[in-house]
Amino acid sequence: MFEVGKKYEFRIIEAGDETTLWGVVERYEHPLIQLARKPSLDIHTGKDKITLGGAPGRIINVTSPNFISAVLSGSDAD
């Protein structure tokens, strides 16, 4: 379902709020996705945008009720 090396837009629920984040899949073993570490991570929560520097690779459980969706983004969608 997910391709290693491709960038996705993820929608999840964190602390009761819907959050959108982007990341490159570093590893995928269903149901877990590990995103690649990146120098900065942009997180959009409602009207706010937060940029975190030196974000570690995040792990997302796609079977969690807090997981909403993932869409292949940008040029990777071609």
Short mmCIF file of C-alpha atoms in Angstrom, two decimals, residues 9-66:
data_model
loop_
_atom_site.label_atom_id
_atom_site.label_comp_id
_atom_site.label_asym_id
_atom_site.label_seq_id
_atom_site.Cartn_x
_atom_site.Cartn_y
_atom_site.Cartn_z
CA GLU A 9 0.44 13.69 3.17
CA PHE A 10 -0.94 12.12 6.36
CA ARG A 11 -4.05 13.17 8.26
CA ILE A 12 -4.24 11.95 11.85
CA ILE A 13 -5.89 12.90 15.12
CA GLU A 14 -3.49 14.09 17.82
CA ALA A 15 -4.65 15.34 21.21
CA GLY A 16 -8.22 15.49 19.88
CA ASP A 17 -7.35 17.70 16.87
CA GLU A 18 -7.03 16.74 13.22
CA THR A 19 -3.42 17.21 12.13
CA THR A 20 -1.83 17.13 8.68
CA LEU A 21 1.81 16.20 8.21
CA TRP A 22 4.05 15.21 5.33
CA GLY A 23 6.79 12.65 5.28
CA VAL A 24 8.83 10.25 3.19
CA VAL A 25 8.25 6.57 3.96
CA GLU A 26 11.51 5.05 5.15
CA ARG A 27 10.09 1.65 6.11
CA TYR A 28 6.69 -0.02 5.88
CA GLU A 29 5.66 -3.19 7.68
CA HIS A 30 1.90 -3.29 7.95
CA PRO A 31 0.45 -1.77 10.08
CA LEU A 32 3.44 0.51 10.86
CA ILE A 33 4.98 3.22 8.71
CA GLN A 34 8.28 4.77 9.70
CA LEU A 35 8.92 8.19 8.21
CA ALA A 36 12.42 9.36 7.35
CA ARG A 37 14.13 11.80 9.68
CA LYS A 38 14.11 15.28 8.22
CA PRO A 39 15.73 18.55 9.21
CA SER A 40 12.35 20.19 9.77
CA LEU A 41 8.75 19.04 10.01
CA ASP A 42 5.76 21.26 9.15
CA ILE A 43 2.64 20.47 11.15
CA HIS A 44 -0.71 22.14 10.46
CA THR A 45 -3.26 22.10 13.27
CA GLY A 46 -6.37 23.97 12.31
CA LYS A 47 -5.27 27.51 11.43
CA ASP A 48 -1.78 27.22 12.91
CA LYS A 49 1.42 25.98 11.29
CA ILE A 50 4.24 24.71 13.49
CA THR A 51 7.73 23.98 12.18
CA LEU A 52 9.83 21.63 14.26
CA GLY A 53 13.56 21.46 13.63
CA GLY A 54 15.46 18.19 13.63
CA ALA A 55 12.37 16.01 13.73
CA PRO A 56 13.12 12.31 14.27
CA GLY A 57 11.52 9.71 12.02
CA ARG A 58 7.93 9.34 13.10
CA ILE A 59 6.07 6.02 13.35
CA ILE A 60 2.42 5.89 12.30
CA ASN A 61 0.05 2.98 12.91
CA VAL A 62 -2.35 2.86 9.95
CA THR A 63 -4.82 0.63 11.85
CA SER A 64 -5.17 3.15 14.69
CA PRO A 65 -8.56 4.88 15.00
CA ASN A 66 -6.56 8.15 15.03
#
